[in-house]
Each structure stands twice: as C-alpha cells, then as structure tokens.
MMTF fields as JSON, N, C-alpha, C and O atoms, coordinates in Angstrom:
{
  "mmtfVersion": "1.0.0",
  "mmtfProducer": "UNKNOWN",
  "numBonds": 511,
  "numAtoms": 512,
  "numGroups": 128,
  "numChains": 1,
  "numModels": 1,
  "chainsPerModel": [1],
  "groupsPerChain": [128],
  "chainIdList": ["A"],
  "bondAtomList": [4, 2, 8, 6, 12, 10, 16, 14, 20, 18, 24, 22, 28, 26, 32, 30, 36, 34, 40, 38, 44, 42, 48, 46, 52, 50, 56, 54, 60, 58, 64, 62, 68, 66, 72, 70, 76, 74, 80, 78, 84, 82, 88, 86, 92, 90, 96, 94, 100, 98, 104, 102, 108, 106, 112, 110, 116, 114, 120, 118, 124, 122, 128, 126, 132, 130, 136, 134, 140, 138, 144, 142, 148, 146, 152, 150, 156, 154, 160, 158, 164, 162, 168, 166, 172, 170, 176, 174, 180, 178, 184, 182, 188, 186, 192, 190, 196, 194, 200, 198, 204, 202, 208, 206, 212, 210, 216, 214, 220, 218, 224, 222, 228, 226, 232, 230, 236, 234, 240, 238, 244, 242, 248, 246, 252, 250, 256, 254, 260, 258, 264, 262, 268, 266, 272, 270, 276, 274, 280, 278, 284, 282, 288, 286, 292, 290, 296, 294, 300, 298, 304, 302, 308, 306, 312, 310, 316, 314, 320, 318, 324, 322, 328, 326, 332, 330, 336, 334, 340, 338, 344, 342, 348, 346, 352, 350, 356, 354, 360, 358, 364, 362, 368, 366, 372, 370, 376, 374, 380, 378, 384, 382, 388, 386, 392, 390, 396, 394, 400, 398, 404, 402, 408, 406, 412, 410, 416, 414, 420, 418, 424, 422, 428, 426, 432, 430, 436, 434, 440, 438, 444, 442, 448, 446, 452, 450, 456, 454, 460, 458, 464, 462, 468, 466, 472, 470, 476, 474, 480, 478, 484, 482, 488, 486, 492, 490, 496, 494, 500, 498, 504, 502, 508, 506],
  "bondOrderList": [1, 1, 1, 1, 1, 1, 1, 1, 1, 1, 1, 1, 1, 1, 1, 1, 1, 1, 1, 1, 1, 1, 1, 1, 1, 1, 1, 1, 1, 1, 1, 1, 1, 1, 1, 1, 1, 1, 1, 1, 1, 1, 1, 1, 1, 1, 1, 1, 1, 1, 1, 1, 1, 1, 1, 1, 1, 1, 1, 1, 1, 1, 1, 1, 1, 1, 1, 1, 1, 1, 1, 1, 1, 1, 1, 1, 1, 1, 1, 1, 1, 1, 1, 1, 1, 1, 1, 1, 1, 1, 1, 1, 1, 1, 1, 1, 1, 1, 1, 1, 1, 1, 1, 1, 1, 1, 1, 1, 1, 1, 1, 1, 1, 1, 1, 1, 1, 1, 1, 1, 1, 1, 1, 1, 1, 1, 1],
  "groupList": [{"groupName": "MET", "atomNameList": ["N", "CA", "C", "O"], "elementList": ["N", "C", "C", "O"], "formalChargeList": [0, 0, 0, 0], "bondAtomList": [1, 0, 2, 1, 3, 2], "bondOrderList": [1, 1, 2], "singleLetterCode": "M", "chemCompType": "L-PEPTIDE LINKING"}, {"groupName": "PHE", "atomNameList": ["N", "CA", "C", "O"], "elementList": ["N", "C", "C", "O"], "formalChargeList": [0, 0, 0, 0], "bondAtomList": [1, 0, 2, 1, 3, 2], "bondOrderList": [1, 1, 2], "singleLetterCode": "F", "chemCompType": "L-PEPTIDE LINKING"}, {"groupName": "SER", "atomNameList": ["N", "CA", "C", "O"], "elementList": ["N", "C", "C", "O"], "formalChargeList": [0, 0, 0, 0], "bondAtomList": [1, 0, 2, 1, 3, 2], "bondOrderList": [1, 1, 2], "singleLetterCode": "S", "chemCompType": "L-PEPTIDE LINKING"}, {"groupName": "THR", "atomNameList": ["N", "CA", "C", "O"], "elementList": ["N", "C", "C", "O"], "formalChargeList": [0, 0, 0, 0], "bondAtomList": [1, 0, 2, 1, 3, 2], "bondOrderList": [1, 1, 2], "singleLetterCode": "T", "chemCompType": "L-PEPTIDE LINKING"}, {"groupName": "ALA", "atomNameList": ["N", "CA", "C", "O"], "elementList": ["N", "C", "C", "O"], "formalChargeList": [0, 0, 0, 0], "bondAtomList": [1, 0, 2, 1, 3, 2], "bondOrderList": [1, 1, 2], "singleLetterCode": "A", "chemCompType": "L-PEPTIDE LINKING"}, {"groupName": "GLY", "atomNameList": ["N", "CA", "C", "O"], "elementList": ["N", "C", "C", "O"], "formalChargeList": [0, 0, 0, 0], "bondAtomList": [1, 0, 2, 1, 3, 2], "bondOrderList": [1, 1, 2], "singleLetterCode": "G", "chemCompType": "PEPTIDE LINKING"}, {"groupName": "ARG", "atomNameList": ["N", "CA", "C", "O"], "elementList": ["N", "C", "C", "O"], "formalChargeList": [0, 0, 0, 0], "bondAtomList": [1, 0, 2, 1, 3, 2], "bondOrderList": [1, 1, 2], "singleLetterCode": "R", "chemCompType": "L-PEPTIDE LINKING"}, {"groupName": "LEU", "atomNameList": ["N", "CA", "C", "O"], "elementList": ["N", "C", "C", "O"], "formalChargeList": [0, 0, 0, 0], "bondAtomList": [1, 0, 2, 1, 3, 2], "bondOrderList": [1, 1, 2], "singleLetterCode": "L", "chemCompType": "L-PEPTIDE LINKING"}, {"groupName": "VAL", "atomNameList": ["N", "CA", "C", "O"], "elementList": ["N", "C", "C", "O"], "formalChargeList": [0, 0, 0, 0], "bondAtomList": [1, 0, 2, 1, 3, 2], "bondOrderList": [1, 1, 2], "singleLetterCode": "V", "chemCompType": "L-PEPTIDE LINKING"}, {"groupName": "PRO", "atomNameList": ["N", "CA", "C", "O"], "elementList": ["N", "C", "C", "O"], "formalChargeList": [0, 0, 0, 0], "bondAtomList": [1, 0, 2, 1, 3, 2], "bondOrderList": [1, 1, 2], "singleLetterCode": "P", "chemCompType": "L-PEPTIDE LINKING"}, {"groupName": "ASP", "atomNameList": ["N", "CA", "C", "O"], "elementList": ["N", "C", "C", "O"], "formalChargeList": [0, 0, 0, 0], "bondAtomList": [1, 0, 2, 1, 3, 2], "bondOrderList": [1, 1, 2], "singleLetterCode": "D", "chemCompType": "L-PEPTIDE LINKING"}, {"groupName": "ASN", "atomNameList": ["N", "CA", "C", "O"], "elementList": ["N", "C", "C", "O"], "formalChargeList": [0, 0, 0, 0], "bondAtomList": [1, 0, 2, 1, 3, 2], "bondOrderList": [1, 1, 2], "singleLetterCode": "N", "chemCompType": "L-PEPTIDE LINKING"}, {"groupName": "CYS", "atomNameList": ["N", "CA", "C", "O"], "elementList": ["N", "C", "C", "O"], "formalChargeList": [0, 0, 0, 0], "bondAtomList": [1, 0, 2, 1, 3, 2], "bondOrderList": [1, 1, 2], "singleLetterCode": "C", "chemCompType": "L-PEPTIDE LINKING"}, {"groupName": "TRP", "atomNameList": ["N", "CA", "C", "O"], "elementList": ["N", "C", "C", "O"], "formalChargeList": [0, 0, 0, 0], "bondAtomList": [1, 0, 2, 1, 3, 2], "bondOrderList": [1, 1, 2], "singleLetterCode": "W", "chemCompType": "L-PEPTIDE LINKING"}, {"groupName": "GLU", "atomNameList": ["N", "CA", "C", "O"], "elementList": ["N", "C", "C", "O"], "formalChargeList": [0, 0, 0, 0], "bondAtomList": [1, 0, 2, 1, 3, 2], "bondOrderList": [1, 1, 2], "singleLetterCode": "E", "chemCompType": "L-PEPTIDE LINKING"}, {"groupName": "TYR", "atomNameList": ["N", "CA", "C", "O"], "elementList": ["N", "C", "C", "O"], "formalChargeList": [0, 0, 0, 0], "bondAtomList": [1, 0, 2, 1, 3, 2], "bondOrderList": [1, 1, 2], "singleLetterCode": "Y", "chemCompType": "L-PEPTIDE LINKING"}, {"groupName": "HIS", "atomNameList": ["N", "CA", "C", "O"], "elementList": ["N", "C", "C", "O"], "formalChargeList": [0, 0, 0, 0], "bondAtomList": [1, 0, 2, 1, 3, 2], "bondOrderList": [1, 1, 2], "singleLetterCode": "H", "chemCompType": "L-PEPTIDE LINKING"}, {"groupName": "LYS", "atomNameList": ["N", "CA", "C", "O"], "elementList": ["N", "C", "C", "O"], "formalChargeList": [0, 0, 0, 0], "bondAtomList": [1, 0, 2, 1, 3, 2], "bondOrderList": [1, 1, 2], "singleLetterCode": "K", "chemCompType": "L-PEPTIDE LINKING"}, {"groupName": "GLN", "atomNameList": ["N", "CA", "C", "O"], "elementList": ["N", "C", "C", "O"], "formalChargeList": [0, 0, 0, 0], "bondAtomList": [1, 0, 2, 1, 3, 2], "bondOrderList": [1, 1, 2], "singleLetterCode": "Q", "chemCompType": "L-PEPTIDE LINKING"}, {"groupName": "ILE", "atomNameList": ["N", "CA", "C", "O"], "elementList": ["N", "C", "C", "O"], "formalChargeList": [0, 0, 0, 0], "bondAtomList": [1, 0, 2, 1, 3, 2], "bondOrderList": [1, 1, 2], "singleLetterCode": "I", "chemCompType": "L-PEPTIDE LINKING"}],
  "groupTypeList": [0, 1, 2, 3, 4, 5, 3, 4, 6, 3, 4, 4, 4, 3, 4, 3, 3, 4, 7, 8, 8, 2, 7, 5, 8, 8, 4, 4, 9, 2, 4, 8, 4, 4, 10, 11, 12, 13, 9, 5, 14, 4, 11, 6, 13, 15, 12, 16, 11, 8, 9, 5, 2, 9, 8, 1, 5, 3, 8, 5, 10, 11, 16, 8, 15, 9, 10, 9, 11, 3, 8, 8, 5, 15, 7, 11, 3, 10, 9, 2, 13, 1, 2, 12, 17, 14, 10, 11, 18, 4, 13, 8, 5, 5, 9, 16, 9, 3, 6, 13, 7, 7, 3, 3, 4, 10, 11, 5, 4, 8, 5, 1, 8, 6, 10, 3, 10, 19, 3, 2, 14, 3, 10, 9, 8, 9, 10, 12],
  "groupIdList": [1, 2, 3, 4, 5, 6, 7, 8, 9, 10, 11, 12, 13, 14, 15, 16, 17, 18, 19, 20, 21, 22, 23, 24, 25, 26, 27, 28, 29, 30, 31, 32, 33, 34, 35, 36, 37, 38, 39, 40, 41, 42, 43, 44, 45, 46, 47, 48, 49, 50, 51, 52, 53, 54, 55, 56, 57, 58, 59, 60, 61, 62, 63, 64, 65, 66, 67, 68, 69, 70, 71, 72, 73, 74, 75, 76, 77, 78, 79, 80, 81, 82, 83, 84, 85, 86, 87, 88, 89, 90, 91, 92, 93, 94, 95, 96, 97, 98, 99, 100, 101, 102, 103, 104, 105, 106, 107, 108, 109, 110, 111, 112, 113, 114, 115, 116, 117, 118, 119, 120, 121, 122, 123, 124, 125, 126, 127, 128],
  "secStructList": [7, 7, 7, 2, 2, 2, 2, 2, 2, 2, 2, 2, 2, 2, 2, 2, 2, 2, 2, 2, 2, 2, 2, 6, 7, 7, 7, 7, 7, 7, 7, 7, 7, 7, 7, 5, 7, 3, 3, 7, 1, 6, 6, 7, 3, 3, 3, 7, 5, 7, 6, 6, 3, 3, 3, 3, 3, 3, 3, 7, 1, 1, 1, 7, 3, 3, 3, 3, 3, 3, 3, 3, 3, 3, 3, 7, 1, 1, 1, 3, 3, 3, 7, 3, 3, 3, 7, 1, 1, 1, 7, 7, 7, 1, 1, 1, 6, 6, 7, 3, 3, 3, 3, 3, 7, 6, 6, 1, 7, 3, 3, 3, 3, 3, 4, 4, 4, 5, 7, 1, 5, 7, 6, 6, 1, 7, 5, 7],
  "xCoordList": [-27.103, -25.831, -24.767, -24.798, -23.827, -22.787, -21.469, -21.087, -20.749, -19.498, -18.342, -18.356, -17.352, -16.182, -15.289, -14.62, -15.257, -14.445, -14.979, -14.203, -16.299, -16.909, -16.653, -16.409, -16.704, -16.442, -14.994, -14.722, -14.068, -12.65, -12.404, -11.646, -13.05, -12.893, -13.443, -12.822, -14.6, -15.212, -14.329, -14.156, -13.767, -12.886, -11.634, -11.188, -11.057, -9.859, -10.157, -9.358, -11.283, -11.663, -11.878, -11.463, -12.525, -12.767, -11.444, -11.268, -10.519, -9.214, -8.437, -7.794, -8.495, -7.804, -8.391, -7.648, -9.703, -10.359, -9.966, -9.682, -9.942, -9.564, -8.131, -7.839, -7.222, -5.829, -5.701, -4.983, -6.386, -6.336, -6.87, -6.276, -7.975, -8.555, -7.624, -7.429, -7.037, -6.187, -4.89, -4.339, -4.393, -3.18, -3.455, -2.525, -4.712, -5.056, -4.678, -4.437, -4.62, -4.234, -5.397, -6.52, -5.121, -6.134, -5.521, -4.3, -6.349, -5.863, -5.304, -5.932, -4.143, -3.524, -4.188, -4.55, -4.352, -4.913, -3.923, -2.716, -4.439, -3.545, -2.684, -3.142, -1.447, -0.527, -0.888, -1.162, -0.883, -1.171, 0.052, 0.524, 0.561, 1.732, 1.391, 0.308, 2.336, 2.151, 2.179, 2.877, 1.415, 1.475, 2.87, 3.476, 3.376, 4.653, 4.482, 3.396, 5.558, 5.582, 5.509, 5.925, 4.988, 4.803, 5.397, 5.412, 5.891, 6.523, 5.49, 4.354, 5.926, 5.09, 5.887, 6.867, 5.47, 6.144, 7.378, 7.509, 8.262, 9.435, 10.31, 10.757, 10.55, 11.395, 10.922, 11.731, 9.631, 9.057, 8.437, 7.881, 8.54, 7.927, 6.901, 7.198, 5.713, 4.633, 4.487, 4.517, 4.328, 4.193, 3.131, 2.945, 2.437, 1.529, 2.373, 3.332, 1.998, 2.738, 1.763, 0.567, 2.303, 1.517, 1.364, 2.373, 0.134, -0.035, 0.545, 0.354, 1.246, 1.905, 3.318, 3.933, 3.848, 5.211, 6.218, 6.133, 7.181, 8.21, 9.19, 9.51, 9.651, 10.699, 11.934, 11.903, 13.018, 14.248, 15.196, 15.197, 16.0, 16.939, 18.022, 18.011, 18.954, 20.03, 21.386, 21.514, 22.391, 23.782, 24.599, 24.152, 25.788, 26.67, 26.837, 25.964, 27.974, 28.273, 28.074, 27.196, 28.882, 28.795, 27.631, 27.097, 27.231, 26.112, 25.269, 25.806, 23.991, 23.086, 22.672, 22.329, 22.709, 22.314, 21.294, 21.231, 20.49, 19.519, 20.179, 21.154, 19.639, 20.039, 18.914, 17.916, 19.052, 17.958, 17.657, 16.741, 18.412, 18.209, 17.467, 17.18, 17.148, 16.542, 15.305, 15.41, 14.132, 12.887, 12.736, 12.776, 12.56, 12.422, 11.005, 10.697, 10.146, 8.771, 8.03, 8.494, 6.852, 5.991, 5.326, 5.16, 4.949, 4.124, 2.725, 2.505, 1.803, 0.44, -0.468, -1.646, 0.067, -0.723, -0.383, 0.695, -1.281, -1.064, -1.834, -3.06, -1.153, 0.269, 1.111, 0.6, 2.424, 3.395, 4.424, 4.5, 5.215, 6.217, 7.613, 7.887, 8.481, 9.858, 10.772, 10.39, 11.982, 12.948, 13.783, 13.987, 14.265, 15.178, 15.284, 14.727, 16.008, 16.178, 17.655, 18.495, 17.953, 19.305, 19.265, 18.51, 20.06, 20.203, 21.494, 22.326, 21.643, 22.834, 22.989, 24.1, 21.867, 21.864, 21.445, 21.51, 21.025, 20.636, 19.523, 18.638, 19.57, 18.623, 17.217, 17.004, 16.248, 14.837, 13.966, 12.82, 14.487, 13.707, 12.911, 13.126, 11.988, 11.126, 11.821, 12.926, 11.166, 11.72, 12.981, 13.781, 13.163, 14.374, 14.944, 14.735, 15.653, 15.968, 16.885, 16.986, 17.553, 18.428, 18.104, 18.977, 16.853, 16.443, 15.696, 14.833, 16.057, 15.405, 15.098, 15.817, 14.027, 13.655, 13.642, 13.112, 14.232, 14.349, 13.06, 12.49, 12.605, 11.376, 11.413, 12.438, 10.298, 10.122, 8.913, 7.832, 9.105, 8.017, 6.948, 7.177, 5.788, 4.688, 5.066, 4.474, 6.038, 6.467, 7.568, 8.059, 7.969, 8.976, 10.393, 11.299, 10.609, 11.951, 12.302, 11.485, 13.519, 13.995, 14.533, 15.22, 14.211, 14.701, 14.325, 13.86, 14.531, 14.315, 13.205, 13.006, 12.488, 11.451, 11.945, 12.525, 11.719, 12.088, 11.243, 10.059, 11.845, 11.115, 9.945, 8.938, 10.055, 8.981, 7.744, 6.683, 7.849, 6.688, 6.016, 5.051, 6.521, 5.961, 5.339, 5.997, 4.08, 3.366, 3.455, 3.105, 3.91, 4.147, 5.519, 6.388, 5.704, 7.028, 7.91, 7.568, 9.048, 9.913, 11.03, 11.829, 11.112, 12.169, 12.214, 13.309, 11.068, 11.147, 11.754, 12.192, 11.792, 12.329, 13.827, 14.512, 14.353, 15.788, 16.673, 16.246, 17.91, 18.894, 19.289, 19.261, 19.65, 20.097, 21.494, 22.054],
  "yCoordList": [-35.653, -36.269, -35.482, -34.251, -36.172, -35.581, -35.626, -36.689, -34.491, -34.43, -34.204, -33.217, -35.062, -34.876, -33.77, -33.095, -33.562, -32.488, -31.13, -30.236, -30.973, -29.721, -29.472, -28.336, -30.517, -30.388, -29.987, -29.158, -30.553, -30.215, -28.758, -28.066, -28.28, -26.876, -25.952, -24.939, -26.288, -25.465, -25.435, -24.376, -26.573, -26.636, -25.806, -25.104, -25.872, -25.094, -23.6, -22.823, -23.196, -21.777, -21.294, -20.19, -22.113, -21.742, -21.614, -20.682, -22.535, -22.486, -21.247, -20.6, -20.915, -19.721, -18.467, -17.578, -18.382, -17.226, -17.107, -16.005, -18.215, -18.194, -17.723, -16.969, -18.157, -17.746, -16.247, -15.553, -15.751, -14.321, -13.501, -12.486, -13.923, -13.199, -13.259, -12.243, -14.424, -14.544, -13.758, -13.298, -13.596, -12.823, -11.332, -10.525, -10.97, -9.564, -9.011, -7.81, -9.84, -9.409, -8.656, -9.159, -7.46, -6.661, -6.103, -6.006, -5.749, -5.161, -3.776, -2.974, -3.5, -2.192, -1.182, -1.512, 0.061, 1.083, 1.389, 1.199, 1.856, 2.189, 3.381, 4.298, 3.36, 4.445, 5.671, 5.571, 6.814, 8.071, 8.956, 9.161, 9.472, 10.332, 11.638, 12.196, 12.112, 13.378, 14.526, 14.462, 15.571, 16.774, 17.374, 17.315, 17.946, 18.65, 19.971, 20.551, 20.457, 21.828, 22.736, 22.335, 23.95, 24.835, 26.205, 26.649, 26.882, 28.192, 29.268, 29.232, 30.221, 31.365, 32.639, 32.651, 33.702, 34.993, 35.057, 34.281, 35.97, 36.284, 35.063, 34.875, 34.239, 33.049, 32.099, 31.458, 32.014, 31.083, 29.912, 30.068, 28.748, 27.525, 27.073, 26.981, 26.796, 26.374, 24.86, 24.25, 24.27, 22.822, 22.525, 23.294, 21.403, 20.948, 20.33, 19.603, 20.63, 20.134, 19.717, 20.001, 19.042, 18.647, 19.877, 20.409, 20.35, 21.493, 21.184, 20.094, 22.151, 21.966, 21.44, 21.075, 21.396, 20.901, 21.786, 23.012, 21.168, 21.977, 22.563, 21.939, 23.76, 24.412, 24.401, 24.889, 23.842, 23.697, 24.84, 25.364, 25.222, 26.318, 26.03, 24.999, 26.962, 26.864, 26.928, 27.447, 26.393, 26.503, 26.857, 26.643, 27.394, 27.721, 29.216, 29.999, 29.599, 31.012, 31.408, 32.214, 30.849, 31.202, 30.534, 31.067, 29.362, 28.633, 28.112, 27.656, 28.173, 27.794, 26.328, 25.87, 25.605, 24.2, 24.01, 24.825, 22.937, 22.685, 22.223, 21.472, 22.68, 22.222, 21.318, 21.82, 20.0, 19.087, 19.0, 18.284, 19.715, 19.669, 20.873, 20.921, 21.853, 23.091, 23.46, 23.803, 23.393, 23.839, 25.332, 25.767, 26.122, 27.573, 28.068, 29.231, 27.203, 27.602, 26.465, 25.325, 26.811, 25.804, 26.389, 27.602, 25.498, 25.877, 25.332, 24.122, 26.206, 25.776, 25.857, 25.509, 26.31, 26.459, 25.368, 24.776, 25.109, 24.187, 24.724, 24.818, 25.083, 24.911, 26.005, 27.006, 25.77, 26.738, 26.989, 26.242, 28.047, 28.349, 27.978, 27.956, 27.688, 27.288, 27.977, 28.201, 28.314, 28.999, 28.03, 28.224, 26.98, 26.057, 24.78, 24.685, 23.797, 22.527, 22.218, 22.611, 21.504, 21.031, 19.518, 18.972, 18.836, 17.391, 17.071, 17.948, 15.807, 15.321, 15.97, 16.275, 16.175, 16.72, 15.619, 14.441, 15.966, 14.982, 14.076, 14.525, 12.817, 11.783, 12.117, 12.425, 12.055, 12.247, 11.096, 10.969, 10.254, 9.138, 9.562, 10.641, 8.702, 9.006, 8.86, 8.324, 9.344, 9.182, 10.013, 9.678, 11.076, 11.912, 11.947, 12.923, 10.909, 10.706, 11.725, 11.751, 12.563, 13.578, 14.976, 15.843, 15.198, 16.487, 17.341, 16.86, 18.629, 19.644, 20.838, 21.082, 21.599, 22.763, 24.023, 24.03, 25.084, 26.359, 27.162, 27.267, 27.725, 28.514, 29.493, 29.646, 30.144, 30.997, 30.479, 30.321, 30.217, 29.718, 30.792, 31.963, 30.387, 31.345, 32.459, 33.538, 32.221, 33.249, 34.143, 35.022, 33.935, 34.768, 34.228, 34.814, 33.123, 32.542, 31.784, 31.038, 31.987, 31.293, 29.934, 29.803, 28.921, 27.589, 26.582, 26.944, 25.32, 24.218, 23.291, 23.087, 22.736, 21.736, 20.425, 20.408, 19.337, 18.015, 17.692, 18.023, 17.063, 16.664, 15.749, 15.752, 14.973, 14.052, 14.776, 14.162, 16.066, 16.852, 17.551, 18.292, 17.318, 17.924, 16.809, 15.816, 16.977, 15.927, 16.092, 15.169, 17.232, 17.427, 16.88, 16.733, 16.581, 16.17, 17.403, 18.386, 17.362, 18.534, 18.616, 19.551, 17.678, 17.725, 19.041, 19.508, 19.667, 20.912, 22.101, 23.06, 22.067, 23.19, 23.272, 22.249, 24.483, 24.603, 24.298, 24.414, 23.908, 23.687, 25.035, 26.067, 25.004, 26.231, 26.596, 27.594],
  "zCoordList": [-2.196, -2.446, -1.695, -1.692, -1.06, -0.237, -0.988, -1.477, -1.099, -1.851, -0.896, -0.16, -0.874, -0.013, -0.554, 0.229, -1.87, -2.45, -2.01, -1.673, -2.013, -1.576, -0.105, 0.299, 0.697, 2.124, 2.362, 3.231, 1.615, 1.747, 1.378, 2.057, 0.292, -0.105, 0.968, 1.291, 1.524, 2.567, 3.8, 4.404, 4.189, 5.353, 5.122, 6.03, 3.923, 3.606, 3.643, 4.165, 3.103, 3.109, 4.533, 4.884, 5.358, 6.751, 7.503, 8.287, 7.273, 7.928, 7.5, 8.326, 6.207, 5.709, 6.331, 6.746, 6.403, 7.014, 8.472, 8.941, 9.204, 10.618, 10.789, 11.717, 9.901, 9.974, 9.717, 10.436, 8.707, 8.393, 9.563, 9.927, 10.149, 11.28, 12.477, 13.144, 12.774, 13.947, 13.802, 14.802, 12.586, 12.365, 12.233, 12.218, 12.14, 11.989, 10.639, 10.515, 9.631, 8.3, 7.674, 7.62, 7.207, 6.522, 5.253, 5.131, 4.341, 3.096, 3.376, 4.068, 2.845, 3.029, 2.108, 0.979, 2.591, 1.706, 0.592, 0.747, -0.513, -1.616, -1.232, -0.551, -1.669, -1.352, -2.181, -3.377, -1.534, -2.208, -2.043, -0.924, -3.127, -3.067, -2.361, -2.541, -1.556, -0.86, -1.868, -2.879, -1.579, -2.407, -2.276, -1.206, -3.352, -3.286, -2.568, -2.576, -1.939, -1.448, -2.674, -3.761, -2.515, -3.659, -3.366, -2.217, -4.416, -4.228, -3.919, -4.391, -3.114, -2.776, -2.988, -3.734, -2.335, -2.476, -1.578, -0.632, -1.877, -1.064, -0.77, 0.362, -1.784, -1.636, -0.544, 0.126, -0.373, 0.593, -0.144, -1.231, 0.457, -0.05, 0.969, 2.16, 0.51, 1.407, 1.356, 0.287, 2.533, 2.66, 3.712, 4.655, 3.54, 4.58, 5.691, 5.433, 6.92, 8.07, 9.17, 9.106, 10.172, 11.331, 12.228, 12.691, 12.491, 13.386, 14.772, 15.312, 15.323, 16.615, 16.493, 17.494, 15.26, 15.048, 15.767, 15.693, 16.469, 17.127, 16.113, 15.101, 16.403, 15.628, 16.52, 17.65, 16.002, 16.763, 16.442, 15.328, 17.419, 17.266, 16.242, 15.571, 16.138, 15.152, 15.84, 16.949, 15.165, 15.591, 14.36, 13.233, 14.57, 13.451, 13.3, 13.674, 12.745, 12.535, 11.077, 10.768, 10.178, 8.769, 8.068, 7.095, 8.56, 7.976, 9.122, 10.132, 8.982, 10.055, 9.912, 8.822, 11.028, 11.078, 12.199, 13.12, 12.13, 13.2, 14.492, 14.47, 15.611, 16.943, 17.451, 17.968, 17.317, 17.663, 19.159, 19.562, 19.978, 21.43, 21.987, 23.183, 21.134, 21.625, 20.823, 19.646, 21.45, 20.817, 21.096, 22.247, 20.011, 20.165, 19.903, 20.166, 19.391, 19.097, 18.412, 18.374, 17.865, 17.232, 15.994, 15.871, 15.078, 13.933, 14.203, 14.149, 14.486, 14.78, 13.567, 13.646, 12.453, 11.231, 10.225, 10.284, 9.324, 8.211, 7.024, 7.087, 5.933, 5.668, 6.321, 6.822, 6.294, 6.795, 5.7, 4.724, 5.871, 4.858, 5.356, 6.555, 4.39, 4.668, 3.669, 2.52, 4.108, 3.239, 2.418, 1.22, 3.082, 2.427, 3.252, 4.346, 2.71, 3.416, 3.598, 2.788, 4.68, 4.985, 5.086, 5.891, 4.287, 4.385, 5.139, 5.374, 5.51, 6.218, 7.589, 8.022, 8.262, 9.613, 10.587, 10.236, 11.784, 12.797, 12.276, 11.547, 12.648, 12.213, 12.685, 13.857, 11.756, 12.111, 11.627, 12.059, 10.738, 10.2, 8.982, 8.43, 8.565, 7.434, 6.1, 6.022, 5.036, 3.691, 3.451, 2.578, 4.205, 4.121, 5.542, 6.263, 5.947, 7.367, 8.026, 9.253, 7.244, 7.851, 7.337, 7.301, 6.939, 6.362, 7.379, 8.113, 7.4, 8.226, 7.334, 6.365, 7.648, 6.842, 7.701, 8.812, 7.168, 7.87, 7.741, 6.655, 8.854, 8.874, 10.042, 10.706, 10.279, 11.447, 12.211, 11.645, 13.501, 14.35, 14.515, 14.21, 14.997, 15.21, 16.183, 16.136, 17.062, 18.013, 17.454, 18.161, 16.186, 15.538, 15.607, 15.015, 16.317, 16.42, 15.139, 14.6, 14.668, 13.472, 13.884, 14.897, 13.084, 13.403, 12.335, 11.254, 12.649, 11.718, 12.19, 13.388, 11.219, 11.466, 10.876, 9.79, 11.581, 11.069, 9.834, 9.78, 8.872, 7.664, 8.006, 7.297, 9.066, 9.449, 9.96, 10.074, 10.272, 10.692, 9.517, 9.702, 8.314, 7.102, 6.27, 5.957, 5.917, 5.187, 3.676, 2.942, 3.196, 1.766, 1.403, 2.262, 0.126, -0.362, -0.41, -1.068, 0.285, 0.434, -0.601, -0.553, -1.527, -2.543, -3.32, -3.632, -3.651, -4.436, -3.676, -4.311, -2.359, -1.575, -1.843, -1.816, -2.104, -2.419, -1.21, -0.061, -1.497, -0.433, 0.179, -0.491, 1.443, 2.129, 1.666, 2.121]
}
C-alpha cells in the first residue's frame, strides 16, 4: 500500500536536511565558562593566556597606561602572572573590550597584555 502522507513527510525531511547541509548549519558546542584568574604570592594573579602573547609598553608619569603601538616583549608561558588590570584603555575587543593587564614580559620588560590574549576570566584581578 502506498501512502501520500508518508511520502510528503519523507520529502519534507529530505528538503530540511538538504537546507541544513547547504547552509552549513551545525550544532554549537555548549558554552563553558572560563576559569577565573587566581591569586598567588607577592600580589601576583595567575591567569591562563595564549603563549606568545605580546606585551605592550607603557606611557604615563604618575600612573602607567598601556601603549598599544609598542611591543616590548612576549609571554611564552601559560599560565602567566599579572599585577593588576586597567579598564577604559585602547580598544581590544572581546568580553572586556578596553581591558589591559599589567605584567612583566619574559625578557623582563614591564608592560600590558590585552585582555583578549588571556583565556581566564580577569574580573578577579584588582584594578591598578
């Protein structure tokens, strides 16, 4: 026995599958919250970061701010330590689009890392 209702359902399912495949629609992975940065010794906060992250120089006399035009070194380790964070600085994007964190590069130069180069949640790090 031949059913037109069954044929219509099969055709609709095939069309839906073809549309999903042609649009490249895939299920998104579940969101996982980033680990928080954690306190360490000597007023340092440790955070997971992207190895090879650039460390940018500083500007300012009484208060230090990031200089987004000057790379002074790199962080090749993960995790790395940070002293404090500065908000309302040069745009970097991400969840904290104007946040930079003060640290020391592997070569000993003091500077700032963009928040987008840190994979841990940086909210716990104190303000500078």
